[in-house]
mmCIF file of C-alpha atoms and ligand atoms in Angstrom:
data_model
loop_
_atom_site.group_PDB
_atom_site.id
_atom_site.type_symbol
_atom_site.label_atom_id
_atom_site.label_comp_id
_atom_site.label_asym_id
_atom_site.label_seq_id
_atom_site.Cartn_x
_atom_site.Cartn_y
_atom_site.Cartn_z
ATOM 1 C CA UNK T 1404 -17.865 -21.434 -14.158
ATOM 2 C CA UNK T 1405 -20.635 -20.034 -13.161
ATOM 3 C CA UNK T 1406 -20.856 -16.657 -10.269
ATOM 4 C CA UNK T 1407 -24.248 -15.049 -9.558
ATOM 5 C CA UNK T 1408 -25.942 -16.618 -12.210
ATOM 6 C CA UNK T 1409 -23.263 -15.352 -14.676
ATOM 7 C CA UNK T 1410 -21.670 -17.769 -17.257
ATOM 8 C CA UNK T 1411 -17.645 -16.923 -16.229
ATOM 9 C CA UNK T 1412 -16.441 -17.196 -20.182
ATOM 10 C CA UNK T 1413 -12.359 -17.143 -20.443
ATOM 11 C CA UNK T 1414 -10.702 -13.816 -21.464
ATOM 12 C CA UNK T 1415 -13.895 -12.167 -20.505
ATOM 13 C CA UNK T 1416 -13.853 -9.334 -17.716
ATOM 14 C CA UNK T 1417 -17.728 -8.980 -15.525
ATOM 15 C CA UNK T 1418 -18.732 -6.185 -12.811
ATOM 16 C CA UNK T 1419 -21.775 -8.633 -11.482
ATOM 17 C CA UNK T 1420 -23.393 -7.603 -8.065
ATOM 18 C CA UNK T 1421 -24.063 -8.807 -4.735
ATOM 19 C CA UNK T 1422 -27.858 -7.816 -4.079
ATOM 20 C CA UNK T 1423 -27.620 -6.857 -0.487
ATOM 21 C CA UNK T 1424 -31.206 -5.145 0.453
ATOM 22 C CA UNK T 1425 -33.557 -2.623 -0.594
ATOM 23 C CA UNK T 1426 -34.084 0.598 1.359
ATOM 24 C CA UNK T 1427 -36.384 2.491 2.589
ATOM 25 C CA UNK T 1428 -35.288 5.410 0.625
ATOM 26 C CA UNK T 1429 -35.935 3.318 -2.848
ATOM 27 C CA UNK T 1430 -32.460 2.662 -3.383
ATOM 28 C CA UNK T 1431 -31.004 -0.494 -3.461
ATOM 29 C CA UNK T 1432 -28.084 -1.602 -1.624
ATOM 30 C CA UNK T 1433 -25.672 -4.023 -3.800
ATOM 31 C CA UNK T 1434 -21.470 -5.080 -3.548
ATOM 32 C CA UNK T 1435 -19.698 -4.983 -6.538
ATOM 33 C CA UNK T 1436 -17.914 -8.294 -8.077
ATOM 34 C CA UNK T 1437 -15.542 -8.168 -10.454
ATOM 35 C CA UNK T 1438 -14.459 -10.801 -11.813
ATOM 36 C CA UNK T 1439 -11.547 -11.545 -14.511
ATOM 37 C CA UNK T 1440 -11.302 -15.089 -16.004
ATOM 38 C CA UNK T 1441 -7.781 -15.418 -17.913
ATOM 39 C CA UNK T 1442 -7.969 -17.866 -21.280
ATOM 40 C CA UNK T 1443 -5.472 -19.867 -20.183
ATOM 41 C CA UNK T 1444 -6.676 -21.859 -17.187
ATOM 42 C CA UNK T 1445 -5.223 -21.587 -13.408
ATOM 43 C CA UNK T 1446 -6.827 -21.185 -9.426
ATOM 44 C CA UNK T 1447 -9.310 -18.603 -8.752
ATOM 45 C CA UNK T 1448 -8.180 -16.153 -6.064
ATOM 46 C CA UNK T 1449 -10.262 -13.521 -4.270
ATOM 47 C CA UNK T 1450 -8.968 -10.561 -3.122
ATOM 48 C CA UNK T 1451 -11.652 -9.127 -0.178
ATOM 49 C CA UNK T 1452 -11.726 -5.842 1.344
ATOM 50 C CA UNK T 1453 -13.513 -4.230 4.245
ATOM 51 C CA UNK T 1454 -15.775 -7.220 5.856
ATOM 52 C CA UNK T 1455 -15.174 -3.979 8.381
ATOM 53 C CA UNK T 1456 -16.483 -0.718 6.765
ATOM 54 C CA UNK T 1457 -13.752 1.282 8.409
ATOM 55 C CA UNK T 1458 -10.924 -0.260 7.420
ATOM 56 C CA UNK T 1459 -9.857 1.407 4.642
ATOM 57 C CA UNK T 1460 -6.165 0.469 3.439
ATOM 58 C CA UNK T 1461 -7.549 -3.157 2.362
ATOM 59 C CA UNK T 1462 -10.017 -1.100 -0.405
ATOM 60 C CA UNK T 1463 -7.079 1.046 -1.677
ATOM 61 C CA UNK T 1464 -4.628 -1.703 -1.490
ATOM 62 C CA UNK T 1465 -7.461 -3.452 -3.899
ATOM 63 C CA UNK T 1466 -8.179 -0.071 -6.279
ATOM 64 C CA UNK T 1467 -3.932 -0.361 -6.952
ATOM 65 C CA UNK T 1468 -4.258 -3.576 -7.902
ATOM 66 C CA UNK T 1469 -6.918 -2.643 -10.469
ATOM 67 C CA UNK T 1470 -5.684 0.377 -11.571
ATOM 68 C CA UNK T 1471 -2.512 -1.442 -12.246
ATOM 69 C CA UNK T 1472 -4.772 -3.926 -14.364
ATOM 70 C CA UNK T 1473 -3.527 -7.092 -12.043
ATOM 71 C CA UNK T 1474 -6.837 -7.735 -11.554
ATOM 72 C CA UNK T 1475 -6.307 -9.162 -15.567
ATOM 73 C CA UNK T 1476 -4.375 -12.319 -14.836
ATOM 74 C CA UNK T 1477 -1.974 -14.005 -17.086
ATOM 75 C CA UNK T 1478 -3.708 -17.033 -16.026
ATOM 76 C CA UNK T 1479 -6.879 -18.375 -13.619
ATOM 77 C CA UNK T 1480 -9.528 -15.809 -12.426
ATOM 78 C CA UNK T 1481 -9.303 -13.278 -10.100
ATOM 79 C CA UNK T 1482 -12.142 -12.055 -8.112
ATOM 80 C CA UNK T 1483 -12.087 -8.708 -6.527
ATOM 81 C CA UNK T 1484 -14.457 -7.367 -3.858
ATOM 82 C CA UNK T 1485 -12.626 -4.078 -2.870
ATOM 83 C CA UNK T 1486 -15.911 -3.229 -0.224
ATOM 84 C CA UNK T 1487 -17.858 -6.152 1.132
ATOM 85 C CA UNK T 1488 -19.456 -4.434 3.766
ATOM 86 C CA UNK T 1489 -20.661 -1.533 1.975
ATOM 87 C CA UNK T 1490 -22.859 -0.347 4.653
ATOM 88 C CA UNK T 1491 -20.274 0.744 7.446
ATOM 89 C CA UNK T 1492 -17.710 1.880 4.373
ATOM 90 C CA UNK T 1493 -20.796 4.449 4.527
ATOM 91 C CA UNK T 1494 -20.624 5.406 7.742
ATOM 92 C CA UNK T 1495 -16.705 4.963 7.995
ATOM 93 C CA UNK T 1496 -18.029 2.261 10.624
ATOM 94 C CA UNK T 1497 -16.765 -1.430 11.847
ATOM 95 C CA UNK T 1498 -20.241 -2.430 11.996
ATOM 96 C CA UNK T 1499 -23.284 -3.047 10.276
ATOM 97 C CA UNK T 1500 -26.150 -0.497 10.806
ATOM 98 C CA UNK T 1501 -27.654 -2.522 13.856
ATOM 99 C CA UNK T 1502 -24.025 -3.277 15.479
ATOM 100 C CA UNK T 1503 -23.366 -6.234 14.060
ATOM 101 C CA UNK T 1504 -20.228 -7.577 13.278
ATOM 102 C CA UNK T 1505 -19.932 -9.038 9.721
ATOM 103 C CA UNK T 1506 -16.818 -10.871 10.467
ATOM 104 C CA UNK T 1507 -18.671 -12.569 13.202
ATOM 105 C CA UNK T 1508 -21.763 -14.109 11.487
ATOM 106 C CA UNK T 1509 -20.203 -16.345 8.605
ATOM 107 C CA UNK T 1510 -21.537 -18.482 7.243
ATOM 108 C CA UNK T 1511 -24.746 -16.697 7.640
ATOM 109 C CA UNK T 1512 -28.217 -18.007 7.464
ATOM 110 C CA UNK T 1513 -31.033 -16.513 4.266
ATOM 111 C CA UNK T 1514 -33.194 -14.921 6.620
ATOM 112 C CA UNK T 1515 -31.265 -13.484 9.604
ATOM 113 C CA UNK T 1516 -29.923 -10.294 10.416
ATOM 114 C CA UNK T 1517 -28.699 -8.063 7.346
ATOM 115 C CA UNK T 1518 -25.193 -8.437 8.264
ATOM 116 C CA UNK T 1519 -25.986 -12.640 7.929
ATOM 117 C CA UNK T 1520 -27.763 -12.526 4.686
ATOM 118 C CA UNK T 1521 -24.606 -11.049 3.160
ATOM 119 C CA UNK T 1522 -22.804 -13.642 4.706
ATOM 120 C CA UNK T 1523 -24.921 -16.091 3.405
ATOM 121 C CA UNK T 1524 -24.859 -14.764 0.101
ATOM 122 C CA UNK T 1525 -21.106 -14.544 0.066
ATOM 123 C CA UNK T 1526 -20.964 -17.797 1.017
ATOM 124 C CA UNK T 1527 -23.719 -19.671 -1.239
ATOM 125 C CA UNK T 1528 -22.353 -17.390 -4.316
ATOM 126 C CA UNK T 1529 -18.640 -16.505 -3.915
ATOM 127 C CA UNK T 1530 -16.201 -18.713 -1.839
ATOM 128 C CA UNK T 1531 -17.518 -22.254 -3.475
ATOM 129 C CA UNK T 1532 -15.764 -20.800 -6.122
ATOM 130 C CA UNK T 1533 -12.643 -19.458 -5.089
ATOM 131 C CA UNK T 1534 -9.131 -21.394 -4.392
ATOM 132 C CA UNK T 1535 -7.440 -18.906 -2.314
ATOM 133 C CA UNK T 1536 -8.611 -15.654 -0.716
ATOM 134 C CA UNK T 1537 -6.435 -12.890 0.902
ATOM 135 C CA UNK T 1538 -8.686 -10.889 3.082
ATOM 136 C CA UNK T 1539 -7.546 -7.349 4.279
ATOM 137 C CA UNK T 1540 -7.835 -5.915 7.252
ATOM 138 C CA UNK T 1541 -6.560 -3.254 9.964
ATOM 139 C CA UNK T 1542 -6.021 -2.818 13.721
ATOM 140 C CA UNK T 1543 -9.435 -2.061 15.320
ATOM 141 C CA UNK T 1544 -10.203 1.445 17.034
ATOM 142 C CA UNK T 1545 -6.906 3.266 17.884
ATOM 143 C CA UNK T 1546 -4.315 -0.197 17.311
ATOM 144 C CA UNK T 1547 -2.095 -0.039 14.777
ATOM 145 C CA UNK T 1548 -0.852 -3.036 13.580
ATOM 146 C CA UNK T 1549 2.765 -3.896 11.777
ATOM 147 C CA UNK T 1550 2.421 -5.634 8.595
ATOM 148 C CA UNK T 1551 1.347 -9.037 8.859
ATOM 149 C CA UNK T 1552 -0.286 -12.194 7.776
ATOM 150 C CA UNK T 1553 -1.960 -13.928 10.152
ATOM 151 C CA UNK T 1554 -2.778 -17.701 9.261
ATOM 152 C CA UNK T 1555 -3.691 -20.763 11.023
ATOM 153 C CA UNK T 1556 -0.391 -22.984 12.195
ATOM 154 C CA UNK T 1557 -2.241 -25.687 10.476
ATOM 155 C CA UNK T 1558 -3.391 -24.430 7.260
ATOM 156 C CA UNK T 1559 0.276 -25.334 5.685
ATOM 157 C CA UNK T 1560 -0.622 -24.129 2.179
ATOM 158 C CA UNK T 1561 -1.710 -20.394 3.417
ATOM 159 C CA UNK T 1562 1.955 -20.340 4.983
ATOM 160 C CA UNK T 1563 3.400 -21.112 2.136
ATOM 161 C CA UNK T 1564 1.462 -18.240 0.382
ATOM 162 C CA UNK T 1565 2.312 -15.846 3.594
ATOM 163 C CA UNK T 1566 6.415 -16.153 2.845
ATOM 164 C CA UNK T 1567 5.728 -15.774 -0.312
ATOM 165 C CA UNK T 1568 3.691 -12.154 0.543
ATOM 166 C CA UNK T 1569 6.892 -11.557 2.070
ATOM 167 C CA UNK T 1570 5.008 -8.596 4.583
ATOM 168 C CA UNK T 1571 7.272 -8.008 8.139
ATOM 169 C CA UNK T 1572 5.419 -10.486 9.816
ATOM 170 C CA UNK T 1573 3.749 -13.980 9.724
ATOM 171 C CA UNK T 1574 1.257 -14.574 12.880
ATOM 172 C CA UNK T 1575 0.546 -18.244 13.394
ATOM 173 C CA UNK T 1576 -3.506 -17.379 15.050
ATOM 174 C CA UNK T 1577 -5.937 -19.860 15.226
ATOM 175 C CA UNK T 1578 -9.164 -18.988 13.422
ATOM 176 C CA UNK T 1579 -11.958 -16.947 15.601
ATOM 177 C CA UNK T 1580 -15.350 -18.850 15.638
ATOM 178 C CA UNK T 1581 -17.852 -17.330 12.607
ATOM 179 C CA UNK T 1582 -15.543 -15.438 11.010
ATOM 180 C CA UNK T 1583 -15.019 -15.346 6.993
ATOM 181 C CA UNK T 1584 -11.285 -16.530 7.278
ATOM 182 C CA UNK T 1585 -13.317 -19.944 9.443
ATOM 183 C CA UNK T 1586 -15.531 -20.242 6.907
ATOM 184 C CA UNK T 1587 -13.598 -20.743 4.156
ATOM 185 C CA UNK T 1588 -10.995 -22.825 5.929
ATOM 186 C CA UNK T 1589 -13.910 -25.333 6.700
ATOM 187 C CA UNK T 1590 -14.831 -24.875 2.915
ATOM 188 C CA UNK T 1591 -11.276 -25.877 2.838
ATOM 189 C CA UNK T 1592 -9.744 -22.663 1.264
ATOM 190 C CA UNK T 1593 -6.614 -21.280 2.298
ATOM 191 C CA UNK T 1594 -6.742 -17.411 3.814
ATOM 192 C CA UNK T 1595 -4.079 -14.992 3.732
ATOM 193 C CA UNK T 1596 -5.653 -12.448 6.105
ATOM 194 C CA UNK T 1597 -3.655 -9.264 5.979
ATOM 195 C CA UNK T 1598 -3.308 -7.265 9.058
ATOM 196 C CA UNK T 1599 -1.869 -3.442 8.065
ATOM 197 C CA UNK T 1600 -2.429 0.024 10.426
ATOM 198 C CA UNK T 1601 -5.556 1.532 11.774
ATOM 199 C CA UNK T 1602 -8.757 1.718 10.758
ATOM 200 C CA UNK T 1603 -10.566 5.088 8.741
ATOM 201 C CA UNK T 1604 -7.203 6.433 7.481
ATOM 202 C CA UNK T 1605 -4.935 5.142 4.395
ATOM 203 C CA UNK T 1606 -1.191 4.892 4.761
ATOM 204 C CA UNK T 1607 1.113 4.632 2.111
ATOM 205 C CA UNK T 1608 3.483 2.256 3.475
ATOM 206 C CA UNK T 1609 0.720 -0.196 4.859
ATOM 207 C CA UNK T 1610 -0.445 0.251 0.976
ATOM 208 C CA UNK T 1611 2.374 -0.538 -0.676
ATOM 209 C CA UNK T 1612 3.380 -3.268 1.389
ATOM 210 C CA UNK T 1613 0.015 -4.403 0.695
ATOM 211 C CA UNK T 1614 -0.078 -4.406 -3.063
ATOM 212 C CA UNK T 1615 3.511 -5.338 -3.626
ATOM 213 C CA UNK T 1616 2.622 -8.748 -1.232
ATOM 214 C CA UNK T 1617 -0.273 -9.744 -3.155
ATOM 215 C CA UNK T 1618 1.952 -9.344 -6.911
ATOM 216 C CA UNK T 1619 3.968 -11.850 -5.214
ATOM 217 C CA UNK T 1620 1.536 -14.259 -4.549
ATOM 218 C CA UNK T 1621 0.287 -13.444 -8.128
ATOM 219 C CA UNK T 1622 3.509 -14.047 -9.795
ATOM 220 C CA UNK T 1623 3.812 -17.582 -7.765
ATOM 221 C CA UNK T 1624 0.729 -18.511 -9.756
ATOM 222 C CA UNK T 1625 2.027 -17.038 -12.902
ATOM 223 C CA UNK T 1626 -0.520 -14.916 -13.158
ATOM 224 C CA UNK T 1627 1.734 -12.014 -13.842
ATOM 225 C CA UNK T 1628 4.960 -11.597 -14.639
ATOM 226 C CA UNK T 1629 6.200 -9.186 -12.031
ATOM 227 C CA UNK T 1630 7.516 -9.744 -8.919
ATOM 228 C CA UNK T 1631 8.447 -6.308 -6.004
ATOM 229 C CA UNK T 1632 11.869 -7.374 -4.614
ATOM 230 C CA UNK T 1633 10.718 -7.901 -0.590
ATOM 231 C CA UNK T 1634 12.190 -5.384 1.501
ATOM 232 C CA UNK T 1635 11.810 -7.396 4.793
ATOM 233 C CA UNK T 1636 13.109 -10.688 5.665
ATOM 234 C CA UNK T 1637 9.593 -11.660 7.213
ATOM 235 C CA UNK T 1638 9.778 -12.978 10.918
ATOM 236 C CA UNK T 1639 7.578 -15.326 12.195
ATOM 237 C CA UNK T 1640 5.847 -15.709 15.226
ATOM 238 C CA UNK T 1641 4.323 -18.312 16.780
ATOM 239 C CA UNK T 1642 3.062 -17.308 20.016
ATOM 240 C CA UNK T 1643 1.701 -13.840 21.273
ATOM 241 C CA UNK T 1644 -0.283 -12.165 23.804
ATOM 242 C CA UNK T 1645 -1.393 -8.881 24.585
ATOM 243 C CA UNK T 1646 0.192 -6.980 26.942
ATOM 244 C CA UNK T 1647 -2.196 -4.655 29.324
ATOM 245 C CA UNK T 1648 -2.464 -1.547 30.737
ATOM 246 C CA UNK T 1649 -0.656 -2.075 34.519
ATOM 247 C CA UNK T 1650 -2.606 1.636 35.474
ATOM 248 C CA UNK T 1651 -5.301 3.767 33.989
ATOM 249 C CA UNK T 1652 -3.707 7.318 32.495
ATOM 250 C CA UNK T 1653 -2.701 9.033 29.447
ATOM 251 C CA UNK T 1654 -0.492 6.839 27.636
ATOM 252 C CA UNK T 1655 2.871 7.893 25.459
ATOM 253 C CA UNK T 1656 4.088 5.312 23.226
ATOM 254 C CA UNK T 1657 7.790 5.256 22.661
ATOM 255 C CA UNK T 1658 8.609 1.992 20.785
ATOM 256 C CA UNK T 1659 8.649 2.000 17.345
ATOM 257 C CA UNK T 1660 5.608 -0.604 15.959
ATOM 258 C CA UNK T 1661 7.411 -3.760 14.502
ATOM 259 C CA UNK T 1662 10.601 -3.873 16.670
ATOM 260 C CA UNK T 1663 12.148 -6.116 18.157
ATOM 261 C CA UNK T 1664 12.394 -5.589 21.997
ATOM 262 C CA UNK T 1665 14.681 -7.009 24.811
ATOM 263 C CA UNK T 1666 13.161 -7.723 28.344
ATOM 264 C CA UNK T 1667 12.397 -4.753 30.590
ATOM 265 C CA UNK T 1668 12.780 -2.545 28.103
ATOM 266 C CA UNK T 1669 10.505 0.946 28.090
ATOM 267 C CA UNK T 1670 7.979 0.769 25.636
ATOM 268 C CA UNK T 1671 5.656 3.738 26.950
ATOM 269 C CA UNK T 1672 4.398 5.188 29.974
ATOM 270 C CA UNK T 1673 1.493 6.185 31.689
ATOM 271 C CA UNK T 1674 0.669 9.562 33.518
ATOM 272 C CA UNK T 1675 -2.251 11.744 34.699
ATOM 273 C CA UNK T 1676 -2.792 15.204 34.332
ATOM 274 C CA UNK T 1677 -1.055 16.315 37.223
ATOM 275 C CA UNK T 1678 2.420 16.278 36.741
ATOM 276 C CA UNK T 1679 4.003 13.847 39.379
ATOM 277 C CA UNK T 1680 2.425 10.368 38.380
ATOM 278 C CA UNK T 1681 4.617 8.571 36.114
ATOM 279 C CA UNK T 1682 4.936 4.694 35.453
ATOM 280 C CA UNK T 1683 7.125 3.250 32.393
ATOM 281 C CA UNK T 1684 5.660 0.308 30.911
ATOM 282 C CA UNK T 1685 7.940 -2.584 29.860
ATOM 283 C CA UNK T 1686 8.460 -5.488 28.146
ATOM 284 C CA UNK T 1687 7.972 -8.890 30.238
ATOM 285 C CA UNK T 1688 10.057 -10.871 27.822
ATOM 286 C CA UNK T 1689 12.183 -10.730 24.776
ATOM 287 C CA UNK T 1690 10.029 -10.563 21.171
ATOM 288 C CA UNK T 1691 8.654 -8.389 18.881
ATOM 289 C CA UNK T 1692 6.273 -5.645 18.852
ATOM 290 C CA UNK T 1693 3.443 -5.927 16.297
ATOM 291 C CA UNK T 1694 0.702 -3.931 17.531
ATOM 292 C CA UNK T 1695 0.411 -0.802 19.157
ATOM 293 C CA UNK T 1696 -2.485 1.084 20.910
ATOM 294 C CA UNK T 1697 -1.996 4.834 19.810
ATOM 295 C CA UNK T 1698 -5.278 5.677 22.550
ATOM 296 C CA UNK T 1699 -4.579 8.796 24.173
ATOM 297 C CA UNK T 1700 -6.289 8.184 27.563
ATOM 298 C CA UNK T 1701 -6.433 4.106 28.587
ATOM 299 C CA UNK T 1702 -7.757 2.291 31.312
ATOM 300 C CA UNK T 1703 -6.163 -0.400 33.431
ATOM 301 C CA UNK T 1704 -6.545 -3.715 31.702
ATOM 302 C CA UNK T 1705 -6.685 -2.387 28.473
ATOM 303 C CA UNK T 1706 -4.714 -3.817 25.595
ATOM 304 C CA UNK T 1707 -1.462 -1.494 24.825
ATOM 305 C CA UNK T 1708 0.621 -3.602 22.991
ATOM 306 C CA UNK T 1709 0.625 -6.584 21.014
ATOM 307 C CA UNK T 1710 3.627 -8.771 21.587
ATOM 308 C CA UNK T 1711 4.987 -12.327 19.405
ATOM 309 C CA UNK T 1712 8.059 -14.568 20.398
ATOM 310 C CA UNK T 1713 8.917 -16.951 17.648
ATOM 311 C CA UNK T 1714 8.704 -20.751 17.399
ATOM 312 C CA UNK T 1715 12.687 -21.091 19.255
ATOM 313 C CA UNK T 1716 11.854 -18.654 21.992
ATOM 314 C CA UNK T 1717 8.629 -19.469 23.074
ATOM 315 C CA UNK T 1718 10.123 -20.480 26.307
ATOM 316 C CA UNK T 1719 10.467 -16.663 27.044
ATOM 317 C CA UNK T 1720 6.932 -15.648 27.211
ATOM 318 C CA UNK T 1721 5.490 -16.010 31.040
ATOM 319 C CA UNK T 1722 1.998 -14.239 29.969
ATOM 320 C CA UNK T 1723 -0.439 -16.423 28.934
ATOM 321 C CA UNK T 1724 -2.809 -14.973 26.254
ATOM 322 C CA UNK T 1725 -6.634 -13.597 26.760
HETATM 323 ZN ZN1 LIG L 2976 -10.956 -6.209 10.238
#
């Protein structure tokens, strides 16, 4: 094996580098690679953080792993790139310097944008070599999302992997045109993408969850011999939509993220400053809560919550998804 023109020997650890760019300022810009092959042979699995700079639990979720020397499999190689887009990590940013969304340009092209040549690099140099990847990732802006994997219904193996992660939730979502987790199912590599809490802040549960998920999936390979007892009994869902903003106001949640909710049911409500405007929102159907806009101030039409019904109550949901 072979990464970034770096003979891969077994029982052999390697910190080998992604050359990004060269700045202005002299320095270089580079991503870290490290990569641990095990003697005894067994699938190579990357573990990916931050293809958005300011979503931060994915990187620490990654450091624990390291730091708890899992990155050293029994068996197999593991490949960890804790901050893949190290230029809005930075900045605490989404985005690349000139607004470009990383997760959006895969599989990149040599000579585009900055944002596409790491792509392109990523994908010329890392994913022909990996079997499985589990991406990490939070709710954009102010959402919050429950712990979840989110996986293609089709991509049966990745399911497999995603009970196995054991986090609250399982979203079946169909891949978003140009993103990593596309890429590398057309490369024909299953994705666990992990979906925990809000960008530019770490939370502990969202961590551990995180972690204790991915020494699951470990174990299952035998690349380590422990295994975190689950604490949820994971729910699946196979159909959601976003549910929006009815009227523009200040907005007080009062659901708790992750629960289940009966129709009609208050899950917030919207008011203005003046004391006698006052309009509950509520559920349109029976399901689950797995996403929550904690925005102060919203306007009407924007997303507040994300909603799932699973595979036997599908019939319930009368929104159609945007
Ligand atoms: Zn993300």
């Amino acid at each position: 094996m072979k990464i970034l023109n770096t003979e891969i020997v077994k029982g052999k650890s390697y910190e080998l580098v992604i050359n990004v760019a060269k700045l202005h300022t002299r320095n270089s810009m580079s991503v870290p690679v490290l990569v641990h092959r095990a003697k005894k042979d067994g699938p190579v699995i990357l573990l990916n953080g931050a293809v958005h700079g300011d979503e931060l639990n994915g990187i620490e979720i990654i450091r624990r792993l390291i730091n708890g020397g899992f990155h050293k499999p029994d068996c197999g190689t593991i490949i960890c790139i804790p901050v893949l887009n190290v230029f809005g990590y930075l900045n605490i940013s989404r985005n690349f310097p000139d607004g470009r969304d990383l997760n959006r340009v895969f599989p990149g092209t040599k000579n585009g944008s900055l944002a596409s040549q790491l792509a392109y690099q990523f994908t010329t140099h890392i994913a022909p070599h990996v079997d499985y990847m589990i991406d990490f990732h939070t709710g954009g802006a102010d959402r919050v999302n429950a712990p979840q994997i989110r996986c293609a219904p089709s991509d049966k193996k990745a399911l497999e992997l995603a009970e196995i992660f054991a986090s609250p939730f399982i979203i079946h979502s169909k891949t978003i045109g140009k993103t990593l987790r596309e890429m590398m199912n057309k490369m024909g590599k299953p994705v666990l993408l992990f979906e925990g809490g809000k960008s530019c802040i770490f939370e502990e549960d969202i961590i551990r969850n995180g972690v204790a998920g991915t020494i699951r999936v470990l174990n299952h390979f035998g690349m380590t011999k422990d295994r975190p007892e689950p604490k949820y009994k994971t729910v699946t869902l196979s159909k959601s939509s976003w549910l929006r903003a009815p009227f523009s106001g200040m907005f007080h949640v009062t659901v708790k993220n992750g629960s289940r909710v009966n129709k009609k049911q208050e899950l917030g409500f919207i008011t203005d400053p003046y004391g006698d405007f006052n309009k509950k929102v509520r559920a349109p159907h029976d399901g689950y809560i797995f996403c929550v806009n904690n925005a102060p101030i919203v306007y009407k039409g924007d997303a507040l919550f994300n909603m799932g019904v699973a595979a036997h109550e599908e019939s319930l949901m009368t929104r159609q998804d945007d």
